Amino acid sequence: MTFIRYFWPALIAAAVVGAAAPAIGTFLVQRRLSLIGDGVGHIALAGVAIGLWLKISPLAAALGFSVLGAVGIDRLRRRAPDESDMALALFFYGSIAVAVVVASRTGNFNVNLFGFLFGQVLTTTRAELLTIGILGAFVIAVVSLLYRGLLASAIDEEAATVSGVPVTILNIVLMVLGAVTVGVGMQVVGVLLVAALLVLPVGIARNLVRSFRGTMLVASGVGAASALIGLFVSNAANTAPSGTIVLVVSSLFVISDGVRRARVISAQRELEEPQHA
Amino acid sequence: MPDLIELRSVSFSYESGRVLSDVSLSIKPKDYVVLLGANGSGKTTLLKVAIGLLRPTSGTALLFGRQASDPRARELVGYVPQRAVISSRLPATVLEVVLAGRAARRKFGGFSRAERELAMRALERVGMAEFANRRIGELSGGQQQRVLIARALASDPQLLILDEPTAGVDRDSQIRFAQVLRGLNRDGVAIVIVAHDLGAVGRDVRRVLALHQGHIDEISLEEAKERVGMFVEDHPGHEVAG
């Protein structure tokens, strides 16, 4: 109870990020953009370093850089799909190099940047919680509002385009929402691990339910529950919260994959039984 | 009523070379057309130009009298793209895939009960209603193809375009598929199929277009049968050439 009394902002922040990240991750995974969160995280770190240097909010700077970076990545992927690998590598590693150089030059490398790399959820202030809450609600509201088009694009981009869905605009919205989620999530699990919350709960849900809507809802629930369980375990075991949260969600993924495999084997046996009878 | 598709002297080139040369054609209401051509002859490119997914290098592509790239022109088009078998990992039910065909009908929110009923009717039409709550990737190739047709039908199209719809589909499924298209055409839906042979729809089509080395010719059904052969529905499994 003492933990809850002192760290309730951290618990709420973790639950919000845990629920919002898989909601957007469901669409990213289906579009084979699972690792985009990782890449945008690199760019967000450059934003954090520059924000600390300019003495403006690191979160706001990270959000700005993430959104611009995500839109840039989307354009690169579309304009030169054959060469996008190299261009993206330049984008990602160039960003992290900027972060390291700027932070080392301004003396923020050890003190401040470390917190954004691996998360600093336990020190979440009420003001940060408000920002996280507003941005988390924004992500979920936009996904709910644009659900029709996002679903059609995720299932079949070409057919969605022909039927009149504004796929190009929705792609940009999706990347921006992904970037906002990374910006918010870095407070909880850090830029190096935020992609795990975007992707792994979706993998768990996909192993357990059939529908797209069900996958999104279960993934959000699993994400929020994993974040809370991870925080309680980290408190009891005296381990780093971010790593513990990601280990919890990774363990759940392994279990869910076992359940899926068991179902497949069971279904195969049912099919084979009449032949042996 | 304007032609559903009208191409005027359309040419199209990729970086690797010209694929379409001065192609003109028109598709009328209630037409049933097969566009034939060998692999790599540019059939899919022609189709994508016609529905505005690719811009012609020169010439004009009109859809329902509008520029083909105008999204409003595509609202009356149902499109079934060429595809491999859908992954069993796609977390979407058959009903959700069909509902996706109505996504452009409203900008915001989820799908209404009326839309779900429409989607179910489209599934009934292709004989797949009982699979509505199954995951799409669990179905066979032929069943998936019927679901994709239902998705195209869910938007009440006047023109249904199918790109290699029966590639990799067994003969019984092809015959079932031909019956579905026959019913739709009788109800006034124009149908354009892109294929490399006539398949099971050979007895239903009214026009055959042949694409060869970037040029298009309208040929008779008899000539098409001589060139590529067809299945005879009354004798499934028996292939006849000419």
XYZ file of C-alpha atoms in Angstrom:
519
model
C 0.000 0.000 0.000
C 2.912 2.337 0.714
C 4.092 1.827 -2.850
C 0.676 2.795 -4.238
C 0.438 5.836 -1.918
C 3.799 7.235 -3.019
C 3.942 6.105 -6.606
C 0.351 6.414 -7.855
C 1.373 8.858 -10.629
C 3.840 6.235 -11.872
C 1.173 3.504 -11.797
C -1.328 5.605 -13.730
C 1.308 6.734 -16.248
C 2.415 3.128 -16.818
C -1.181 1.942 -17.283
C -1.951 4.750 -19.773
C 1.150 4.050 -21.861
C 0.575 0.304 -21.548
C -2.950 0.697 -22.976
C -2.249 3.333 -25.655
C 0.914 1.835 -27.161
C -0.625 -1.496 -28.296
C -3.729 0.303 -29.628
C -1.547 1.992 -32.227
C 0.829 -0.985 -32.360
C -1.978 -3.231 -33.668
C -2.015 -1.245 -36.917
C 1.781 -0.910 -37.097
C 2.353 -4.660 -36.666
C -0.170 -5.458 -39.375
C 1.560 -3.018 -41.743
C 4.906 -4.738 -40.980
C 6.130 -1.590 -39.246
C 6.813 -3.318 -35.934
C 10.247 -1.790 -35.496
C 9.238 1.730 -36.417
C 8.872 2.516 -32.712
C 12.486 1.561 -32.211
C 13.608 3.867 -35.011
C 11.455 6.766 -33.860
C 12.857 6.217 -30.359
C 16.343 6.955 -31.704
C 15.045 10.192 -33.207
C 13.209 11.092 -29.984
C 16.482 10.791 -28.089
C 18.041 13.454 -30.327
C 15.023 15.636 -29.462
C 15.585 15.042 -25.741
C 19.280 16.012 -25.991
C 18.479 19.160 -27.969
C 15.636 20.027 -25.567
C 18.010 19.749 -22.587
C 20.583 21.859 -24.445
C 18.055 24.589 -25.309
C 16.508 24.358 -21.809
C 13.028 23.615 -23.170
C 10.845 20.655 -22.178
C 12.708 17.484 -23.286
C 9.352 15.708 -23.712
C 8.039 18.467 -26.012
C 11.280 18.466 -28.015
C 11.202 14.663 -28.261
C 7.585 14.754 -29.440
C 8.404 17.361 -32.105
C 11.410 15.408 -33.377
C 9.515 12.109 -33.270
C 6.606 13.430 -35.310
C 8.865 15.038 -37.927
C 11.041 11.911 -38.021
C 8.042 9.578 -38.395
C 6.608 11.588 -41.289
C 10.088 11.672 -42.889
C 10.460 7.900 -42.534
C 7.075 7.358 -44.174
C 8.023 9.545 -47.137
C 11.360 7.775 -47.523
C 9.702 4.353 -47.492
C 7.294 5.377 -50.214
C 9.576 7.379 -52.466
C 12.445 4.941 -52.676
C 11.343 1.572 -51.298
C 14.405 -0.199 -52.767
C 16.848 2.138 -51.070
C 14.882 2.935 -47.926
C 16.941 0.554 -45.743
C 20.108 2.577 -46.102
C 18.311 5.919 -45.811
C 16.535 4.782 -42.658
C 19.789 3.545 -41.130
C 21.296 6.972 -41.781
C 18.236 8.589 -40.155
C 18.285 6.394 -37.045
C 21.984 6.213 -36.285
C 22.551 9.830 -37.300
C 19.895 10.800 -34.726
C 21.456 8.789 -31.926
C 24.862 10.234 -32.803
C 23.391 13.753 -32.575
C 21.939 12.850 -29.162
C 25.261 11.551 -27.861
C 27.306 14.468 -29.198
C 24.887 17.183 -28.002
C 24.462 15.547 -24.575
C 28.202 15.074 -24.057
C 28.892 18.665 -25.123
C 26.288 20.050 -22.682
C 27.138 17.762 -19.773
C 23.757 15.983 -19.816
C 25.030 12.601 -20.869
C 25.125 10.814 -17.531
C 22.688 12.882 -15.510
C 19.656 13.371 -17.747
C 19.924 11.339 -20.916
C 20.207 8.045 -19.029
C 16.707 8.545 -17.629
C 15.216 8.921 -21.104
C 17.139 5.916 -22.406
C 15.786 3.533 -19.766
C 12.728 5.356 -18.407
C 12.125 7.211 -15.161
C 8.559 6.279 -14.376
C 8.952 6.359 -10.577
C 9.764 10.061 -10.679
C 6.671 10.949 -12.759
C 5.307 14.272 -11.540
C 1.666 15.324 -11.580
C 2.377 17.679 -14.491
C 4.030 14.877 -16.473
C 1.132 12.591 -15.620
C -1.309 15.168 -16.996
C 0.688 15.385 -20.250
C 0.863 11.595 -20.521
C -2.864 11.302 -19.802
C -3.826 13.880 -22.421
C -1.578 12.380 -25.106
C -2.687 8.824 -24.287
C -6.340 9.857 -24.535
C -5.562 11.656 -27.807
C -4.032 8.511 -29.333
C -6.977 6.322 -28.305
C -9.540 8.926 -29.452
C -7.950 9.291 -32.907
C -7.723 5.507 -33.344
C -11.427 5.174 -32.418
C -12.392 8.025 -34.736
C -10.471 6.738 -37.764
C -11.008 3.043 -37.047
C -12.829 2.294 -40.343
C -10.100 3.568 -42.604
C -7.251 2.284 -40.439
C -8.789 -1.207 -40.433
C -9.277 -1.246 -44.222
C -5.697 -0.005 -44.818
C -4.268 -2.567 -42.410
C -6.072 -5.447 -44.107
C -5.311 -4.445 -47.709
C -3.805 -1.075 -48.573
C -4.345 -1.386 -52.321
C -8.003 -2.403 -52.094
C -8.593 0.353 -49.530
C -7.099 2.933 -51.910
C -9.329 1.801 -54.770
C -12.442 1.959 -52.603
C -11.707 5.619 -51.790
C -10.071 5.354 -48.345
C -7.509 8.212 -47.978
C -4.668 5.763 -47.334
C -1.824 8.275 -47.721
C -3.304 10.614 -45.113
C -4.047 7.715 -42.767
C -0.456 6.484 -43.099
C 0.820 9.873 -41.961
C -1.683 9.916 -39.077
C -0.536 6.425 -38.080
C 3.123 7.441 -38.077
C 2.373 10.609 -36.082
C 0.386 8.617 -33.520
C 3.263 6.125 -33.312
C 5.671 8.999 -32.699
C 3.432 10.524 -29.999
C 3.219 7.118 -28.318
C 7.001 6.768 -28.362
C 7.364 10.272 -26.908
C 4.962 9.456 -24.104
C 6.250 5.923 -23.571
C 9.854 6.985 -23.101
C 8.943 8.402 -19.678
C 7.800 4.939 -18.599
C 10.130 2.425 -20.240
C 12.671 4.645 -22.035
C 13.331 5.052 -25.731
C 15.269 1.785 -25.944
C 12.370 -0.352 -24.719
C 9.276 1.572 -25.785
C 8.926 -0.450 -29.002
C 8.344 -3.545 -26.858
C 5.103 -2.043 -25.530
C 4.008 -1.166 -29.073
C 4.556 -4.654 -30.421
C 4.619 -7.484 -27.854
C 1.085 -7.046 -26.404
C -0.205 -7.195 -29.996
C 1.649 -10.479 -30.518
C 0.050 -11.845 -27.323
C -3.463 -10.778 -28.346
C -2.998 -12.117 -31.883
C -2.190 -15.513 -30.389
C -5.395 -15.538 -28.355
C -8.238 -13.880 -30.307
C -9.529 -14.013 -33.877
C -10.767 -10.533 -34.683
C -8.890 -7.322 -35.346
C -10.994 -5.339 -32.911
C -10.554 -8.047 -30.278
C -6.794 -8.054 -30.879
C -6.640 -4.300 -30.323
C -8.720 -4.374 -27.140
C -6.965 -7.411 -25.617
C -3.544 -5.964 -26.533
C -4.387 -2.713 -24.745
C -5.564 -4.620 -21.675
C -2.463 -6.826 -21.676
C -0.217 -3.770 -22.126
C -1.773 -1.931 -19.190
C -1.749 -5.039 -16.965
C 1.886 -5.829 -17.866
C 2.958 -2.287 -17.024
C 1.244 -2.453 -13.609
C 2.482 -5.966 -12.806
C 5.980 -4.946 -13.900
C 5.975 -1.972 -11.531
C 4.835 -4.048 -8.550
C 7.383 -6.790 -9.317
C 10.179 -4.240 -9.717
C 9.253 -2.749 -6.348
C 9.225 -6.164 -4.649
C 12.407 -7.402 -6.349
C 14.213 -4.063 -6.314
C 14.833 -4.158 -10.068
C 14.644 -1.473 -12.774
C 10.951 -0.784 -13.592
C 11.379 -0.472 -17.369
C 13.245 -3.735 -17.825
C 10.878 -5.538 -15.461
C 7.806 -4.315 -17.380
C 9.275 -5.523 -20.664
C 10.288 -8.873 -19.123
C 6.716 -9.346 -17.881
C 5.242 -8.667 -21.325
C 7.917 -10.874 -22.969
C 7.049 -13.745 -20.598
C 3.351 -13.359 -21.383
C 4.186 -13.487 -25.084
C 6.032 -16.808 -24.674
C 3.081 -18.241 -22.702
C 0.541 -17.038 -25.292
C 2.591 -18.560 -28.096
C 2.556 -21.858 -26.194
C -1.247 -21.628 -25.939
C -1.495 -20.958 -29.684
C 0.741 -23.919 -30.554
C -1.235 -26.199 -28.229
C -4.443 -25.132 -29.977
C -2.989 -25.854 -33.415
C -1.827 -29.338 -32.310
C -5.221 -30.028 -30.738
C -7.031 -28.949 -33.928
C -4.758 -31.171 -36.046
C -5.463 -34.168 -33.770
C -9.211 -33.575 -34.062
C -8.872 -33.635 -37.843
C -6.797 -36.822 -37.770
C -9.011 -38.763 -35.314
C -11.850 -39.632 -37.726
C -9.266 -41.081 -40.140
C -7.948 -43.445 -37.422
C -11.442 -44.385 -36.255
C -24.610 7.143 -68.644
C -20.881 7.466 -69.352
C -18.690 4.436 -70.057
C -17.605 2.774 -66.824
C -14.011 2.673 -68.044
C -12.683 4.694 -70.942
C -9.025 4.673 -71.962
C -8.014 7.076 -74.738
C -4.612 6.459 -76.349
C -3.078 5.446 -73.026
C 0.631 4.639 -72.825
C 2.520 3.654 -69.692
C 6.224 3.117 -69.064
C 8.225 1.901 -66.090
C 11.925 2.756 -65.791
C 12.638 -0.599 -67.407
C 10.618 0.210 -70.520
C 7.225 0.786 -72.100
C 4.450 -1.574 -71.039
C 1.352 -0.061 -72.711
C 1.373 1.596 -76.142
C -1.509 3.771 -77.318
C -4.208 1.597 -75.719
C -7.851 2.620 -76.185
C -10.832 0.729 -74.821
C -14.225 1.219 -73.245
C -16.214 -0.846 -70.761
C -19.994 -0.355 -70.856
C -22.619 -0.911 -68.162
C -23.431 -4.646 -67.663
C -20.400 -5.737 -69.721
C -18.715 -9.043 -68.876
C -15.138 -8.770 -70.125
C -12.029 -10.893 -69.804
C -8.670 -9.246 -70.400
C -6.257 -11.952 -71.516
C -2.508 -11.847 -71.823
C 0.608 -13.833 -71.052
C 2.484 -13.334 -67.789
C 4.304 -10.010 -67.922
C 2.183 -8.681 -70.800
C 1.051 -5.663 -68.751
C -2.465 -6.807 -67.765
C -2.176 -5.714 -64.144
C -0.553 -2.431 -65.189
C -3.446 -1.741 -67.570
C -5.900 -2.483 -64.782
C -4.108 -0.191 -62.330
C -4.070 2.626 -64.872
C -7.802 2.093 -65.502
C -8.683 2.419 -61.807
C -6.300 5.272 -61.103
C -3.664 3.424 -59.060
C -1.094 4.352 -61.737
C -1.069 7.542 -63.806
C -0.671 7.001 -67.562
C 2.547 8.332 -69.094
C 0.353 9.780 -71.849
C -3.326 9.614 -72.813
C -6.465 9.789 -70.665
C -7.995 7.284 -68.243
C -11.609 7.942 -67.230
C -13.680 6.050 -64.673
C -17.442 6.726 -64.677
C -16.663 9.848 -66.732
C -14.198 11.279 -64.177
C -10.417 11.178 -64.095
C -9.540 7.678 -62.841
C -7.344 9.141 -60.079
C -10.378 10.956 -58.582
C -11.344 8.997 -55.410
C -15.036 9.825 -56.051
C -14.854 7.918 -59.328
C -13.713 4.793 -57.497
C -16.648 4.666 -55.086
C -18.639 2.624 -57.597
C -15.796 0.170 -58.238
C -15.375 -3.114 -56.423
C -11.798 -4.362 -56.716
C -10.399 -7.802 -55.972
C -6.604 -7.554 -56.205
C -4.213 -10.275 -57.285
C -2.835 -11.906 -54.180
C -1.190 -14.855 -52.583
C -3.032 -16.752 -49.847
C -3.780 -14.478 -46.872
C -1.572 -15.157 -43.854
C -3.190 -17.182 -41.081
C -1.654 -14.629 -38.675
C -3.788 -11.731 -39.982
C -5.938 -11.049 -36.916
C -9.174 -10.347 -38.752
C -12.422 -12.256 -39.068
C -14.139 -12.850 -42.389
C -16.822 -10.319 -41.388
C -14.206 -7.652 -40.619
C -12.562 -8.175 -44.013
C -15.922 -7.693 -45.741
C -16.760 -4.634 -43.612
C -13.455 -3.090 -44.739
C -15.079 -2.795 -48.176
C -17.438 -0.180 -46.706
C -14.728 1.829 -44.940
C -14.853 4.734 -47.386
C -18.626 5.149 -47.073
C -18.201 7.125 -43.849
C -15.129 8.934 -42.588
C -15.355 8.423 -38.837
C -16.219 5.848 -36.196
C -16.889 2.141 -36.293
C -19.287 0.069 -38.378
C -23.052 0.300 -37.800
C -25.465 -2.608 -37.353
C -26.923 -1.844 -40.808
C -23.449 -2.128 -42.316
C -22.904 -5.449 -40.571
C -26.174 -6.702 -42.055
C -25.069 -5.520 -45.514
C -21.757 -7.321 -45.078
C -23.577 -10.499 -44.025
C -25.786 -10.264 -47.123
C -22.666 -9.946 -49.300
C -21.259 -13.059 -47.604
C -24.537 -14.922 -48.165
C -24.339 -14.001 -51.825
C -21.004 -15.771 -52.211
C -22.045 -18.659 -49.952
C -19.696 -17.755 -47.095
C -22.063 -16.464 -44.395
C -21.412 -19.440 -42.108
C -17.712 -18.485 -41.965
C -18.338 -14.884 -40.830
C -16.633 -15.287 -37.459
C -13.724 -17.434 -38.644
C -10.265 -15.917 -39.002
C -9.736 -15.146 -42.712
C -6.348 -16.877 -42.829
C -7.904 -20.199 -41.753
C -9.862 -20.489 -45.020
C -8.747 -22.161 -48.256
C -7.585 -20.061 -51.226
C -10.930 -20.482 -53.016
C -12.907 -19.514 -49.906
C -10.695 -16.463 -49.328
C -11.295 -15.386 -52.910
C -15.067 -15.535 -52.384
C -14.676 -13.454 -49.216
C -12.707 -10.844 -51.161
C -15.490 -10.724 -53.737
C -17.959 -10.207 -50.869
C -15.768 -7.332 -49.657
C -15.965 -5.751 -53.115
C -19.758 -6.311 -53.170
C -20.237 -4.741 -49.734
C -19.775 -1.305 -51.300
C -22.613 -1.895 -53.839
C -20.366 -1.535 -56.906
C -21.561 -1.024 -60.468
C -18.250 -2.323 -61.772
C -16.407 -5.330 -60.343
C -12.755 -5.727 -61.309
C -10.872 -8.914 -60.500
C -7.137 -9.391 -61.056
C -6.202 -13.060 -61.639
C -8.996 -14.114 -59.296
C -8.651 -17.863 -59.710
C -4.869 -18.185 -59.720
C -4.017 -21.137 -57.486
C -7.692 -21.979 -56.869
C -8.971 -25.546 -57.404
C -11.400 -26.274 -60.249
C -14.495 -26.811 -58.105
C -13.912 -23.447 -56.443
C -13.409 -21.847 -59.860
C -16.776 -23.177 -61.006
C -18.483 -21.941 -57.845
C -16.775 -18.619 -58.381
C -18.029 -18.429 -61.996
C -21.600 -19.053 -60.781
C -21.324 -16.148 -58.314
C -20.099 -13.788 -61.040
C -22.836 -14.931 -63.433
C -25.492 -14.018 -60.866
C -23.939 -10.613 -60.247
C -23.750 -9.815 -63.942
C -27.407 -10.803 -64.366
C -28.197 -8.279 -61.629
C -26.514 -5.521 -63.648
C -22.967 -5.464 -62.256
C -20.357 -5.028 -65.010
C -17.442 -7.429 -64.595
C -13.849 -7.166 -65.788
C -11.552 -10.123 -65.135
C -7.843 -10.028 -65.792
C -6.508 -13.525 -66.455
C -4.099 -15.576 -68.490
C -6.836 -18.011 -69.525
C -10.627 -18.103 -69.698
C -10.970 -20.505 -66.787
C -14.472 -21.400 -65.704
C -16.015 -18.094 -66.795
C -15.521 -18.895 -70.507
C -19.202 -19.626 -71.142
C -20.371 -16.373 -69.538
C -18.072 -13.669 -70.897
C -19.346 -11.448 -73.708
C -16.139 -9.678 -74.699
C -12.528 -10.791 -74.756
C -9.648 -8.312 -74.908
C -6.159 -9.606 -75.631
C -3.066 -7.708 -74.563
C 0.114 -8.463 -76.457
C 3.363 -6.476 -76.481
C 1.662 -3.405 -75.079
C -1.174 -3.349 -77.626
C -4.765 -4.419 -77.102
C -7.132 -6.192 -79.511
C -10.729 -7.295 -79.092
C -10.989 -10.924 -80.201
C -13.898 -13.322 -80.549
C -14.661 -15.872 -77.850
C -13.906 -18.675 -80.306
C -10.503 -17.226 -81.048
C -9.847 -16.858 -77.322
C -10.758 -20.512 -76.737
C -8.376 -21.557 -79.478
C -5.617 -19.509 -77.912
C -5.922 -20.344 -74.254
C -8.504 -23.090 -73.645
C -11.264 -23.119 -71.057
C -12.947 -25.320 -68.502
C -16.400 -26.614 -69.286
C -18.610 -26.193 -66.252
C -20.850 -29.155 -67.046
C -17.839 -31.452 -66.972
C -15.707 -30.217 -64.140
C -12.148 -31.371 -64.399
C -12.288 -31.728 -68.202
C -10.277 -29.127 -70.040
C -11.086 -28.274 -73.634
C -8.937 -26.335 -76.014
C -10.668 -24.807 -78.990
